[in-house]
Rosetta silent file (secondary structure, phi, psi, omega in degrees, C-alpha in Angstrom):
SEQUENCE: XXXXXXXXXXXXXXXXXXXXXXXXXXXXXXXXXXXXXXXXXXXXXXXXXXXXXXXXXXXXXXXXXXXXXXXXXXXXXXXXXXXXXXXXXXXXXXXXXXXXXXXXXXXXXXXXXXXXXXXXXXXXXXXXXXXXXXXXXXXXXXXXXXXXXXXXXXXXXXXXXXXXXXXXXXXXXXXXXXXXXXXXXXXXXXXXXXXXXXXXXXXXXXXXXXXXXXXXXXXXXXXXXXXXXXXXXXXXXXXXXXXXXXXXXXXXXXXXXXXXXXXXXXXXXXXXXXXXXXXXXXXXXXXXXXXXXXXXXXXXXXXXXXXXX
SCORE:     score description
SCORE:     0.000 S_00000001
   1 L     0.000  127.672  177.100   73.671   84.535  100.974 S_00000001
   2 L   -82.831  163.083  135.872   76.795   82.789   98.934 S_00000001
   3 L   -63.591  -43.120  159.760   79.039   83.826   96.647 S_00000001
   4 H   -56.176  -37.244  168.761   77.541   81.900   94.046 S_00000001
   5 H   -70.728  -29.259  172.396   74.560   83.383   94.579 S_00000001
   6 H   -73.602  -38.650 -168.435   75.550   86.606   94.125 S_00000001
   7 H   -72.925  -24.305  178.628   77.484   85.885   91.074 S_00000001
   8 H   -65.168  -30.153  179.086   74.301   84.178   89.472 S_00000001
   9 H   -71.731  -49.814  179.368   72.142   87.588   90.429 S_00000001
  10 H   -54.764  -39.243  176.654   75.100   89.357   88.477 S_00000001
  11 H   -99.243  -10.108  149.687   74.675   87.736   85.420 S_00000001
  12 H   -50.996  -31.808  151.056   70.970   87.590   85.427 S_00000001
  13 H   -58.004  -39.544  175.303   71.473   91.490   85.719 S_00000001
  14 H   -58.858  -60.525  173.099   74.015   91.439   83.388 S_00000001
  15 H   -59.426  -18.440 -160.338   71.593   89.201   80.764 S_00000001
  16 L    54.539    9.671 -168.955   68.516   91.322   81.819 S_00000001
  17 L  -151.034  127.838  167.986   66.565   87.632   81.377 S_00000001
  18 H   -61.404  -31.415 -154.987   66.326   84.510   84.065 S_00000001
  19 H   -99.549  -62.927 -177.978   65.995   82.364   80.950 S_00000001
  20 H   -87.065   -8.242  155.956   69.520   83.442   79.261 S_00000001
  21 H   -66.141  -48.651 -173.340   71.375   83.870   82.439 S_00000001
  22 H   -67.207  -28.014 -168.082   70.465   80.392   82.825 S_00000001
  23 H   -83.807  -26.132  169.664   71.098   79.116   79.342 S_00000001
  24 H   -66.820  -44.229  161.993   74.874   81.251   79.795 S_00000001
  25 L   -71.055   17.861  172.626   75.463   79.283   83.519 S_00000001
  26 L    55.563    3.114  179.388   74.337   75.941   81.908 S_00000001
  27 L   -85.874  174.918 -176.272   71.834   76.065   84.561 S_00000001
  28 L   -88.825  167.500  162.267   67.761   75.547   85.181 S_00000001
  29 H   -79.834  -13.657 -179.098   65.661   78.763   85.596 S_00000001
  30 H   -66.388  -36.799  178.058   64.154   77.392   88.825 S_00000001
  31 H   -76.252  -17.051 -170.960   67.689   77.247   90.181 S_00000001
  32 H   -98.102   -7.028  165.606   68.594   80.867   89.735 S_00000001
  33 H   -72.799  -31.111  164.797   65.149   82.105   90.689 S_00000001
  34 H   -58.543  -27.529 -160.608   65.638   80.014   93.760 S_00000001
  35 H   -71.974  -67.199 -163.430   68.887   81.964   94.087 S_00000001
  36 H   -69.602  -24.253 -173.570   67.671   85.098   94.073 S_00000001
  37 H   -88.378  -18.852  144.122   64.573   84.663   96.017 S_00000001
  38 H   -63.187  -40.485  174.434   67.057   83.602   98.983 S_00000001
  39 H   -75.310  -31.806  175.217   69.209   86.774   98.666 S_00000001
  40 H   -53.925  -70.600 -129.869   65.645   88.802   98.535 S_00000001
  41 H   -74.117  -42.315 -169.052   64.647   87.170  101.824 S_00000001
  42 H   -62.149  -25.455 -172.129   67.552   87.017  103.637 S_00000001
  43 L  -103.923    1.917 -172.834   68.615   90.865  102.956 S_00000001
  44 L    33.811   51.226 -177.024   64.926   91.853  102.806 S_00000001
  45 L  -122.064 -153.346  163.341   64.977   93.401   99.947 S_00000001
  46 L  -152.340   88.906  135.011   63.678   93.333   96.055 S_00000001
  47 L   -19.920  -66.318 -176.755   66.326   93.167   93.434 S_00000001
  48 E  -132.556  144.412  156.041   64.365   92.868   90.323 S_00000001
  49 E   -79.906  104.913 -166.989   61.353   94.104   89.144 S_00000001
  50 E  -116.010  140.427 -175.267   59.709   91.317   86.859 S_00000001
  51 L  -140.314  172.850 -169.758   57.552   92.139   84.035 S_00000001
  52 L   -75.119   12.383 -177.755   56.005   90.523   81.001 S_00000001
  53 L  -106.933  -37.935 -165.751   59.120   92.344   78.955 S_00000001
  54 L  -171.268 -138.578  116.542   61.551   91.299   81.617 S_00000001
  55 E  -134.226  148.537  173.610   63.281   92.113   84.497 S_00000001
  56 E  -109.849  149.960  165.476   64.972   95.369   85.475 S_00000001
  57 E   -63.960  103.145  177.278   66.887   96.158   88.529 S_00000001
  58 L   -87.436  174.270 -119.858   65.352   98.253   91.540 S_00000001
  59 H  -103.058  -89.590 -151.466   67.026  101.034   93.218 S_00000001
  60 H   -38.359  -70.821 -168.449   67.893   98.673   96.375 S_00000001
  61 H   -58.234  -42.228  159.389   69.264   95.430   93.607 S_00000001
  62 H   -39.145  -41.885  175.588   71.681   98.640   91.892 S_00000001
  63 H  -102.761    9.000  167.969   73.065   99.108   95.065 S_00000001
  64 H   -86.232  -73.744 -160.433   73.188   95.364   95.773 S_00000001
  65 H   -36.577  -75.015 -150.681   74.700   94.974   92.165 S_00000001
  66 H   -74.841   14.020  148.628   77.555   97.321   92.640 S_00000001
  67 H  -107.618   -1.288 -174.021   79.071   96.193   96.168 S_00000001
  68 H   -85.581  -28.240 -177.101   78.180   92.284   95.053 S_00000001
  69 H   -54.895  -39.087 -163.246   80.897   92.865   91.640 S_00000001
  70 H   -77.138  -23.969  177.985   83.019   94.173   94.062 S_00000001
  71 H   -73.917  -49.729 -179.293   83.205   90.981   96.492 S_00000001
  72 H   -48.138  -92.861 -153.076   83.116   88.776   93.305 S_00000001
  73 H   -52.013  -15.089 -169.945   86.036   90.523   91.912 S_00000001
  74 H   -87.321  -27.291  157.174   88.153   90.629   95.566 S_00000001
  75 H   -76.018   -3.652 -132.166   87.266   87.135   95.542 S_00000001
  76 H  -128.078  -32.129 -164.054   88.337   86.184   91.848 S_00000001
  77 H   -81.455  -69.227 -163.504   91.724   88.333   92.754 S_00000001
  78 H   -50.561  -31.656  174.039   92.415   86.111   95.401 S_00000001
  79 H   -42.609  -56.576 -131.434   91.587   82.968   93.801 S_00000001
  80 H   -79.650  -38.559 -179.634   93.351   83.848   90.999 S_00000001
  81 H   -65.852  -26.554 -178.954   96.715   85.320   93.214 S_00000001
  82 H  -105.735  -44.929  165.172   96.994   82.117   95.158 S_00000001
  83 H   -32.502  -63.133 -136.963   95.889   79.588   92.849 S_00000001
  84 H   -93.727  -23.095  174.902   98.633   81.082   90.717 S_00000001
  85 H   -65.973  -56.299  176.843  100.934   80.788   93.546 S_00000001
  86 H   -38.051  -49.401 -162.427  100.934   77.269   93.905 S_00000001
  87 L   -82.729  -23.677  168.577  102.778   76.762   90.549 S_00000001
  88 L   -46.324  105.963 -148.852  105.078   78.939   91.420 S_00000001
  89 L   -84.290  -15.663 -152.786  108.539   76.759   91.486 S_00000001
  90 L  -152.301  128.583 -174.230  111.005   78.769   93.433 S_00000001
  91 L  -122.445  165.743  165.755  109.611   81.805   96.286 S_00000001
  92 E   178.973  121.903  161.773  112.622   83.977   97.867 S_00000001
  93 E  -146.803  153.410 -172.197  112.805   87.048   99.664 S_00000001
  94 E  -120.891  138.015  154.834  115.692   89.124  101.420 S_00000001
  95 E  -108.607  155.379  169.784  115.285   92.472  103.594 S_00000001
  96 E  -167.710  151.552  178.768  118.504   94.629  104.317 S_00000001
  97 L   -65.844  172.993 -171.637  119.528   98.035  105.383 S_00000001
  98 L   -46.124   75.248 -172.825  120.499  100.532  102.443 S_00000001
  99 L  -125.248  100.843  173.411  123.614   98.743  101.639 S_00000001
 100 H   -40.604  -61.457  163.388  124.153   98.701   97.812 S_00000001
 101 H   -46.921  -15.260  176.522  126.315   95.677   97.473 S_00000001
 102 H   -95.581  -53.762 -159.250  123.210   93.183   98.651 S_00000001
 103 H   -62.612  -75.434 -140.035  120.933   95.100   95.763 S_00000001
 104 H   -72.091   -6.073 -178.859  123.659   94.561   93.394 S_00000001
 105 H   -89.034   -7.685  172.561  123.903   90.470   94.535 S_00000001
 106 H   -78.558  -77.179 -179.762  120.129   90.602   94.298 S_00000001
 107 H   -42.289  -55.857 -175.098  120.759   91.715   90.624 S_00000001
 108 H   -50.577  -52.409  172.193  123.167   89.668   89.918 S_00000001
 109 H   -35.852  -41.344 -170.567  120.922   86.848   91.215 S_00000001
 110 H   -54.777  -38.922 -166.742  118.436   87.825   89.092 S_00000001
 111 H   -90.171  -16.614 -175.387  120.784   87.290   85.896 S_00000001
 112 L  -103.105   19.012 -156.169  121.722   83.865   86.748 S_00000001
 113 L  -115.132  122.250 -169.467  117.674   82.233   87.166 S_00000001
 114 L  -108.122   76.086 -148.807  116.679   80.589   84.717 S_00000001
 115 L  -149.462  144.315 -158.892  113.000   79.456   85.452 S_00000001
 116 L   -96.511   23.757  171.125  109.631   79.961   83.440 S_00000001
 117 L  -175.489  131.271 -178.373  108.161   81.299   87.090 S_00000001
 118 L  -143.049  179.109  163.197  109.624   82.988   90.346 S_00000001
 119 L  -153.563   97.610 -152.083  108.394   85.028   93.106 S_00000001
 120 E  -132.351  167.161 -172.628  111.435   86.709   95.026 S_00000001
 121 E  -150.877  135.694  147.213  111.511   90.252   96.624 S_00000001
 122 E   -95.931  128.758 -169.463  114.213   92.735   97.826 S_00000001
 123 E  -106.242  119.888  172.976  113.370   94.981  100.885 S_00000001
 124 E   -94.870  116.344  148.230  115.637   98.284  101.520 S_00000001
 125 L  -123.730  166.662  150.158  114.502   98.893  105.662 S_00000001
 126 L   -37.063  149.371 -171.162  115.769  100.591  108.791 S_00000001
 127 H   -82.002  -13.781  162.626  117.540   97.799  110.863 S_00000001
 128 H   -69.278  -45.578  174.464  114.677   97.310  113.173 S_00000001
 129 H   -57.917  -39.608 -167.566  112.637   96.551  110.071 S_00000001
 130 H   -75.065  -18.544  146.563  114.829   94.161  108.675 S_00000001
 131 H   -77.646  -21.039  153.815  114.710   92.013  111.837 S_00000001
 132 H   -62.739  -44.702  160.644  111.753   92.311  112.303 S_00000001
 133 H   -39.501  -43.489  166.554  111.029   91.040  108.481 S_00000001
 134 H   -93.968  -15.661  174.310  113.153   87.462  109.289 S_00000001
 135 H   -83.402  -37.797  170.256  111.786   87.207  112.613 S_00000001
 136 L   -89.274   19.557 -173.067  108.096   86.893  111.374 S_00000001
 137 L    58.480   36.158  165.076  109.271   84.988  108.350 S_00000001
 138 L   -75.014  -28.631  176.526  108.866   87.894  105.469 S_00000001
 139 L  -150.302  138.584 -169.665  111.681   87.554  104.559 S_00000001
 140 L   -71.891  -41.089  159.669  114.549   84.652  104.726 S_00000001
 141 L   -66.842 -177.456   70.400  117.589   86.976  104.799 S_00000001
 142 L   -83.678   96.098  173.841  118.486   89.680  106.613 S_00000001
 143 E   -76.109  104.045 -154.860  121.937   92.194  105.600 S_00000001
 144 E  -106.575  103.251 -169.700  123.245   93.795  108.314 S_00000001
 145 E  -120.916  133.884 -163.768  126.404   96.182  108.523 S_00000001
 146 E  -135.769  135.081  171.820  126.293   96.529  112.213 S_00000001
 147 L   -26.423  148.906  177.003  128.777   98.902  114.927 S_00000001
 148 L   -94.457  -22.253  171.798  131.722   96.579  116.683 S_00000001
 149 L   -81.705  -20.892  168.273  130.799   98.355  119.878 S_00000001
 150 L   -76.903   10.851 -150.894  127.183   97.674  119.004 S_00000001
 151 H  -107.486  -22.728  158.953  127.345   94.197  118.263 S_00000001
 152 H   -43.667  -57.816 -166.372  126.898   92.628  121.563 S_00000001
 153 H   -89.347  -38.045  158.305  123.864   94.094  122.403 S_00000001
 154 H   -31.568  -47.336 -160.609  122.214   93.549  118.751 S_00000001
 155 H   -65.320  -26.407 -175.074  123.022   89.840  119.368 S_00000001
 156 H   -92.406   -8.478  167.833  120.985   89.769  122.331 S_00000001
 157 H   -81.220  -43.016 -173.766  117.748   91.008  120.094 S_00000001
 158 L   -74.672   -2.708 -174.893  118.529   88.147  117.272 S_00000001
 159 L  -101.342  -50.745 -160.589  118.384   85.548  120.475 S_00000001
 160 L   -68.786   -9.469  167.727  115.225   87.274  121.763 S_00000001
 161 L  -135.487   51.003  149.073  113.550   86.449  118.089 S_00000001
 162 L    43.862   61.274  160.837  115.346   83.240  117.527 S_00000001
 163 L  -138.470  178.915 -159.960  117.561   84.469  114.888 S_00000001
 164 L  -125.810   81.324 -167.698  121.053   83.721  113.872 S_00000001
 165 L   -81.578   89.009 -177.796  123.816   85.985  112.953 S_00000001
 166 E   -83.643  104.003 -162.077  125.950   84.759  110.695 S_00000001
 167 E   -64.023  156.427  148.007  129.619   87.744  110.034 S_00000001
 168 E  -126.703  -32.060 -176.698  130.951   87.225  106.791 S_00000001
 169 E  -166.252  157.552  175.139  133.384   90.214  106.628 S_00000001
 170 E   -92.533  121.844 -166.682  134.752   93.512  108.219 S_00000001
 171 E  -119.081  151.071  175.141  134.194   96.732  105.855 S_00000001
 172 L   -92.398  168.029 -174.579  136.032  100.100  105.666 S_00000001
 173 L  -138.042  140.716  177.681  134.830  103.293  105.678 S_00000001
 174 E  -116.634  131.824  179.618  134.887  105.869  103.298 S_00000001
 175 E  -111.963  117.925 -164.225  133.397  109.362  102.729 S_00000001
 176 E  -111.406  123.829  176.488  131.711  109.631   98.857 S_00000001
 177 E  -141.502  144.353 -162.466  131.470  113.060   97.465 S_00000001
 178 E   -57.988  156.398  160.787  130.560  114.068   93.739 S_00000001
 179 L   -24.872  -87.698  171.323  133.650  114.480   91.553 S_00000001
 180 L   -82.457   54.058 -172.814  133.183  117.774   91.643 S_00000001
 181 L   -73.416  174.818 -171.099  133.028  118.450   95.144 S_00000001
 182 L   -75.492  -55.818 -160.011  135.433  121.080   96.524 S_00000001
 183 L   -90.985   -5.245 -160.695  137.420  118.209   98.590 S_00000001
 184 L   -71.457  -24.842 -164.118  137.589  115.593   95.733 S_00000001
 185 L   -84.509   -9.912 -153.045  141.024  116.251   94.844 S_00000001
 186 L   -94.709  155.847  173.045  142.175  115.203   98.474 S_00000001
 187 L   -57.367  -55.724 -160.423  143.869  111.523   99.290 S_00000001
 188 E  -136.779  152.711  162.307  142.446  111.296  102.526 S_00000001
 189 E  -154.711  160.719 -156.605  139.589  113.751  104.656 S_00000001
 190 L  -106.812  149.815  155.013  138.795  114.493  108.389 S_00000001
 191 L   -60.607  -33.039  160.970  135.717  115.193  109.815 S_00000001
 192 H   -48.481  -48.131 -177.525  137.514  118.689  110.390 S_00000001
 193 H   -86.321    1.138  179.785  137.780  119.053  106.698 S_00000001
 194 H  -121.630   26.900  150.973  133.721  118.417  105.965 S_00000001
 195 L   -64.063   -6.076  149.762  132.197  120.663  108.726 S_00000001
 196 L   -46.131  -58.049 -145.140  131.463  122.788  106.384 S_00000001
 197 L  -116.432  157.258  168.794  129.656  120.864  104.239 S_00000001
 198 L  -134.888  163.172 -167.225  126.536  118.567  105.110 S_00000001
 199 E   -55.956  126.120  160.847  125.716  115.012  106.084 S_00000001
 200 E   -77.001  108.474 -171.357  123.437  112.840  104.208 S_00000001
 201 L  -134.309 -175.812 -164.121  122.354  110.822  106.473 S_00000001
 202 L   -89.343  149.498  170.485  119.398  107.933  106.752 S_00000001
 203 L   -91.991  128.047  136.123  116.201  108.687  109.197 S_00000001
 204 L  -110.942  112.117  163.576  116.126  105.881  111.877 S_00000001
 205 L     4.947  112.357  168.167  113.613  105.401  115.210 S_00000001
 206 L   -38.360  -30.570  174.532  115.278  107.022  117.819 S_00000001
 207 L   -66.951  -37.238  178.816  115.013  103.429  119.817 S_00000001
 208 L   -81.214  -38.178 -173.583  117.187  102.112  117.004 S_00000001
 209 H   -24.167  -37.306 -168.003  119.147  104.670  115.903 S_00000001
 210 H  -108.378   44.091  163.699  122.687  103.197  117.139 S_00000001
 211 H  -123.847   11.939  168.343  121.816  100.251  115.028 S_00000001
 212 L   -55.328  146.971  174.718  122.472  102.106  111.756 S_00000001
 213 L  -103.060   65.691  161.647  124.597  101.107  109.041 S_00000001
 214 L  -131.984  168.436 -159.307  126.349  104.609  108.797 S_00000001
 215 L  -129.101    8.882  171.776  129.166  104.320  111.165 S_00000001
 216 L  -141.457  143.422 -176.354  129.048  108.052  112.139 S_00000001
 217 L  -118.935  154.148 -136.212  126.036  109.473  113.438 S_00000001
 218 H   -96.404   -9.963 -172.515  124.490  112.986  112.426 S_00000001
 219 H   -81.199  -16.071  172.439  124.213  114.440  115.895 S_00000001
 220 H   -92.984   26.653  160.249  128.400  114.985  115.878 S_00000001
 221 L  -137.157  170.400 -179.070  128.038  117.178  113.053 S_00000001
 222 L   -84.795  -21.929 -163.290  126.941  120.762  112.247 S_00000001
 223 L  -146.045  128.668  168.703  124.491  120.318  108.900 S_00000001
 224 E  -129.956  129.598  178.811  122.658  117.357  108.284 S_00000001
 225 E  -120.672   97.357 -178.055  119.992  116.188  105.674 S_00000001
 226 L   -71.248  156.514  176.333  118.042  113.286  106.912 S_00000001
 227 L  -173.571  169.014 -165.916  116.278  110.983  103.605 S_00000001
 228 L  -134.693  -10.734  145.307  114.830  107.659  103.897 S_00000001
 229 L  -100.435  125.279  174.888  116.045  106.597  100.635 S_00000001
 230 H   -46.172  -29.021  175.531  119.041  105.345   98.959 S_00000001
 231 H   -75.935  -44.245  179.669  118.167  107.274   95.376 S_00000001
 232 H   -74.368    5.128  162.783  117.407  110.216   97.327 S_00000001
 233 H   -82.111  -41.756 -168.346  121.045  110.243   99.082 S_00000001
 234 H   -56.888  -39.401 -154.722  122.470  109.398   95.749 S_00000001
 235 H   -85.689  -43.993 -174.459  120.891  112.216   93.806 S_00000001
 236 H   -41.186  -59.872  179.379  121.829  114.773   96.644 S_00000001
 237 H   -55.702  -34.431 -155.188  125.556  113.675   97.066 S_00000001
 238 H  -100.246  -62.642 -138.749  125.709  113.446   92.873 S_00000001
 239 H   -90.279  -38.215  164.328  123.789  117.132   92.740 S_00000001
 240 L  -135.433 -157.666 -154.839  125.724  119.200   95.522 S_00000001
 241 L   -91.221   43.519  179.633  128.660  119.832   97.826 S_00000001
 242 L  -102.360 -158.776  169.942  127.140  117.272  100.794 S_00000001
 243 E  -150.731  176.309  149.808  128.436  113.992  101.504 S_00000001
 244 L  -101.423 -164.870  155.714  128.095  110.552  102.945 S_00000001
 245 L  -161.386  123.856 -174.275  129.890  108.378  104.829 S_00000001
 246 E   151.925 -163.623 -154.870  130.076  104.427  105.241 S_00000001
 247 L   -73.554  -36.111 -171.147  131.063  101.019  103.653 S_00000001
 248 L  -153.360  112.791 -179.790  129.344  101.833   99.950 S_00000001
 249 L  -146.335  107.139  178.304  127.727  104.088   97.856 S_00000001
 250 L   -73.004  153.825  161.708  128.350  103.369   94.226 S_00000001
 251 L   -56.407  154.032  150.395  127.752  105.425   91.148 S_00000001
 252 L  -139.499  152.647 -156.358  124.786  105.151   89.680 S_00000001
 253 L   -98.217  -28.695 -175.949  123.918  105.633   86.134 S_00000001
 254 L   -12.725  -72.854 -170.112  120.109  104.280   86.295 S_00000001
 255 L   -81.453  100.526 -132.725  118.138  107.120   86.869 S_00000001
 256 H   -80.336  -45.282 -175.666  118.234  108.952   83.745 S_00000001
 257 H   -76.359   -1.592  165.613  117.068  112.175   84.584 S_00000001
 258 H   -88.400   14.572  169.424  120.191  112.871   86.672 S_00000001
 259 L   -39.688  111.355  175.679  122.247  112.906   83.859 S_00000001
 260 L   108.308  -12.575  166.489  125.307  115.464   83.911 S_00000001
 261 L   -65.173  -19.976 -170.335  125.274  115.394   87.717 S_00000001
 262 L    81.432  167.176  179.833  128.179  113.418   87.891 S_00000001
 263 L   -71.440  165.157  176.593  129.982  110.385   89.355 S_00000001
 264 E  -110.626  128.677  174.229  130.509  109.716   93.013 S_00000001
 265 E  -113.653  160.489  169.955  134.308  109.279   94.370 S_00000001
 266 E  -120.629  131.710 -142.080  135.265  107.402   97.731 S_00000001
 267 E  -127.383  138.616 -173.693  137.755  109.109   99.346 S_00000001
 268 E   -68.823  160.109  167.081  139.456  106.882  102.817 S_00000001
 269 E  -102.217  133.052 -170.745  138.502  109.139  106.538 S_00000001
 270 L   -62.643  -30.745  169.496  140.843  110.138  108.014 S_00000001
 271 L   -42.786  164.960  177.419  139.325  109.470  111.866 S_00000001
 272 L  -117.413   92.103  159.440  140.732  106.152  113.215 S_00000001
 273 L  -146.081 -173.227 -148.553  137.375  104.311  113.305 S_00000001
 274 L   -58.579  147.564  168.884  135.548  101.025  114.135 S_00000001
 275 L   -79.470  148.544 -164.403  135.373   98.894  110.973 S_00000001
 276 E  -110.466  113.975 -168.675  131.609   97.613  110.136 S_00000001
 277 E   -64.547   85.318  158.413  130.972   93.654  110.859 S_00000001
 278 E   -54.684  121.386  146.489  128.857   92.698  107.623 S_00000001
 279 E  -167.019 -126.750 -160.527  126.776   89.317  107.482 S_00000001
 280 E  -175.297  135.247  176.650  123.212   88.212  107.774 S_00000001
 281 L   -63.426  110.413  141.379  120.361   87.173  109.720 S_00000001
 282 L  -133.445 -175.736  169.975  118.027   83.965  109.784 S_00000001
 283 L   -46.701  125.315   97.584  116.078   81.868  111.731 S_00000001
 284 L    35.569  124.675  167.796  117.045   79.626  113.843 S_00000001
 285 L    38.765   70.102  160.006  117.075   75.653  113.005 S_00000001
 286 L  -159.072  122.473 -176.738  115.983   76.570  109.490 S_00000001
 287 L   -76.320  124.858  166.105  117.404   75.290  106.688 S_00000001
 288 L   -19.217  132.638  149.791  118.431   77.503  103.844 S_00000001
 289 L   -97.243  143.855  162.146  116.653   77.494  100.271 S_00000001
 290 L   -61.444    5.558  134.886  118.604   76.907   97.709 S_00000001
 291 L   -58.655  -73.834  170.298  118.052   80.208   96.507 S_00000001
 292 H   -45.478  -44.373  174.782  119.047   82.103   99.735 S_00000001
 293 H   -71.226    0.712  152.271  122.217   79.762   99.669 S_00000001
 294 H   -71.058  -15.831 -139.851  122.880   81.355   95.989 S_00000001
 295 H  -104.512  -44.681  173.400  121.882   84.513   96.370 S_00000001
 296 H   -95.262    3.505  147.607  124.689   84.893   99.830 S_00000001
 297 H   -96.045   -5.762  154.901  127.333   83.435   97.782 S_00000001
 298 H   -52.723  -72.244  166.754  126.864   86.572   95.525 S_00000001
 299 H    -8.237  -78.876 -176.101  126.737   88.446   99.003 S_00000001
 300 H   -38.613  -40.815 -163.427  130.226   87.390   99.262 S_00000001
 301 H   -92.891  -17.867  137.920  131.541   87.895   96.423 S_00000001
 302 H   -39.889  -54.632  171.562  130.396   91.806   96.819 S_00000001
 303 H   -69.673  -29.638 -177.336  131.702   92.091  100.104 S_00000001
 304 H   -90.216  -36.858  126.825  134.756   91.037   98.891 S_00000001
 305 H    38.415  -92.341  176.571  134.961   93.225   96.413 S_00000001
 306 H   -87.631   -8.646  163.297  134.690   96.036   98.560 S_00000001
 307 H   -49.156  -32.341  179.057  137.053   94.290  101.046 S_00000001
 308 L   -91.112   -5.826  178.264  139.786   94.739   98.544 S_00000001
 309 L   -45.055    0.000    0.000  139.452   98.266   97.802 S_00000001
């Protein structure tokens, strides 16, 4: 049994006639009666009932009909999904932990491409994900804001999957709490002044965990609210009296239905801590596309940005 064959039994079902399914396929009637009389034998069944009015469908070719559309269409997707691929001038994709400045150099990329076809992707993961994601080639990037005491032993994971860690810059840390947070008014705040109040913080794999890009971890506090998304820290920290802490968390006006929640401020911490080594992840003795080399002089120009705060 083919594919072809199946799709010729479909429109012979479809026409209800041998003779105008053939004259619709440009075909003889001998060939699709040959067709079909191979799918009877081999499946041992009987598809159609032929009469001097026609043919009709028999309870066994109904239930033949309806899983053969469905392989015809899963093949016709794929055709159509790769085929479609091909033409496709320019491919790109980056993974990176929740770090807002590589989404906004991903936008910004986005605004400079000028191309009647693209196929590019941004991934927000957990830091295991996003090396994993350049180590099997899903993605060409990786964005990284990784611990200074941690950085050693990360380095030895990007050698064990032949990746490359390229720094670009050291980021500050900050603690972002809505406008009208209680504390908003202050210059500077302590961990001593937010015990009180609680931590937004990211879920990560316990094996992973001191690869986060939060630069304080949730177990050295009293109240915590784990989320696995960047909107959902945003709307919490914009909606009540928690907070965050790390390199960036920007306002954001997008999401529409948060209106009247307010702005986000970043206020410096007061702790004396490690600064977070930003840069990115690729393969090993693989040459850049000239996309990826666009797309991480954006990077840069983000990072610097927030370098200058």
């Amino acid at each position: 049994m083919t594919l072809q064959n199946m799709k010729y039994i479909i429109e012979i079902a479809n026409q209800q006639s041998i003779s105008k399914a053939a004259k619709s396929l440009y075909l003889s009637q001998s060939t699709l009666s040959t067709a079909v009389k191979e799918v009877e034998s081999s499946l041992g069944i009987t598809i159609f009932n032929r009469t001097n009015r026609g043919i009709t469908l028999t309870y066994d070719g109904e239930d033949f009909i309806k899983y053969a559309k469905e392989i015809v269409q899963q093949s016709d997707y794929l055709m159509n999904r790769y085929q479609h691929r091909n033409y496709i001038p320019m491919r790109f994709s980056v993974s990176t932990q929740r770090l807002p400045f590589a989404v906004r150099a991903f936008k910004k990329l986005l605004e400079t491409l000028n191309l009647s076809g693209y196929d590019i992707a941004i991934r927000e993961s957990p830091t295991h994900l996003v090396i994993r994601d350049v180590a099997i080639g899903k993605s060409e990037l990786g964005i990284l804001a990784l611990h200074e005491s941690h950085l050693d032993t990360i380095k030895k994971e990007f050698a064990i999957n032949d990746l490359v860690w390229n720094e670009l810059d050291l980021l500050n840390i900050y603690v972002f709490i809505r406008k009208e947070h209680p504390l908003a008014h202050r210059p500077m705040l302590s961990l001593e002044d937010l015990k009180d109040y609680a931590f937004v913080t990211y879920d990560q794999e316990l094996n992973s965990s001191q690869y986060t890009e939060e630069i304080i971890f949730y177990e050295i506090l009293n109240k915590n609210i784990h989320v696995n998304d960047r909107c959902t820290k945003l709307a919490l920290i914009r909606g009540y009296d928690c907070f965050s802490i790390g390199p960036d968390l920007p306002n954001s006006n997008a999401d529409t239905f948060h209106k009247g929640l307010g702005g986000i401020v970043a206020i410096p911490l007061k702790e004396s801590v490690e600064p977070l080594h930003v840069g990115y992840i690729s393969r090993l003795n693989t040459n850049l596309k000239p996309m990826a080399k666009d797309y991480i002089d954006l990077l840069k120009n983000e990072i610097s940005n927030l370098a200058d705060r």
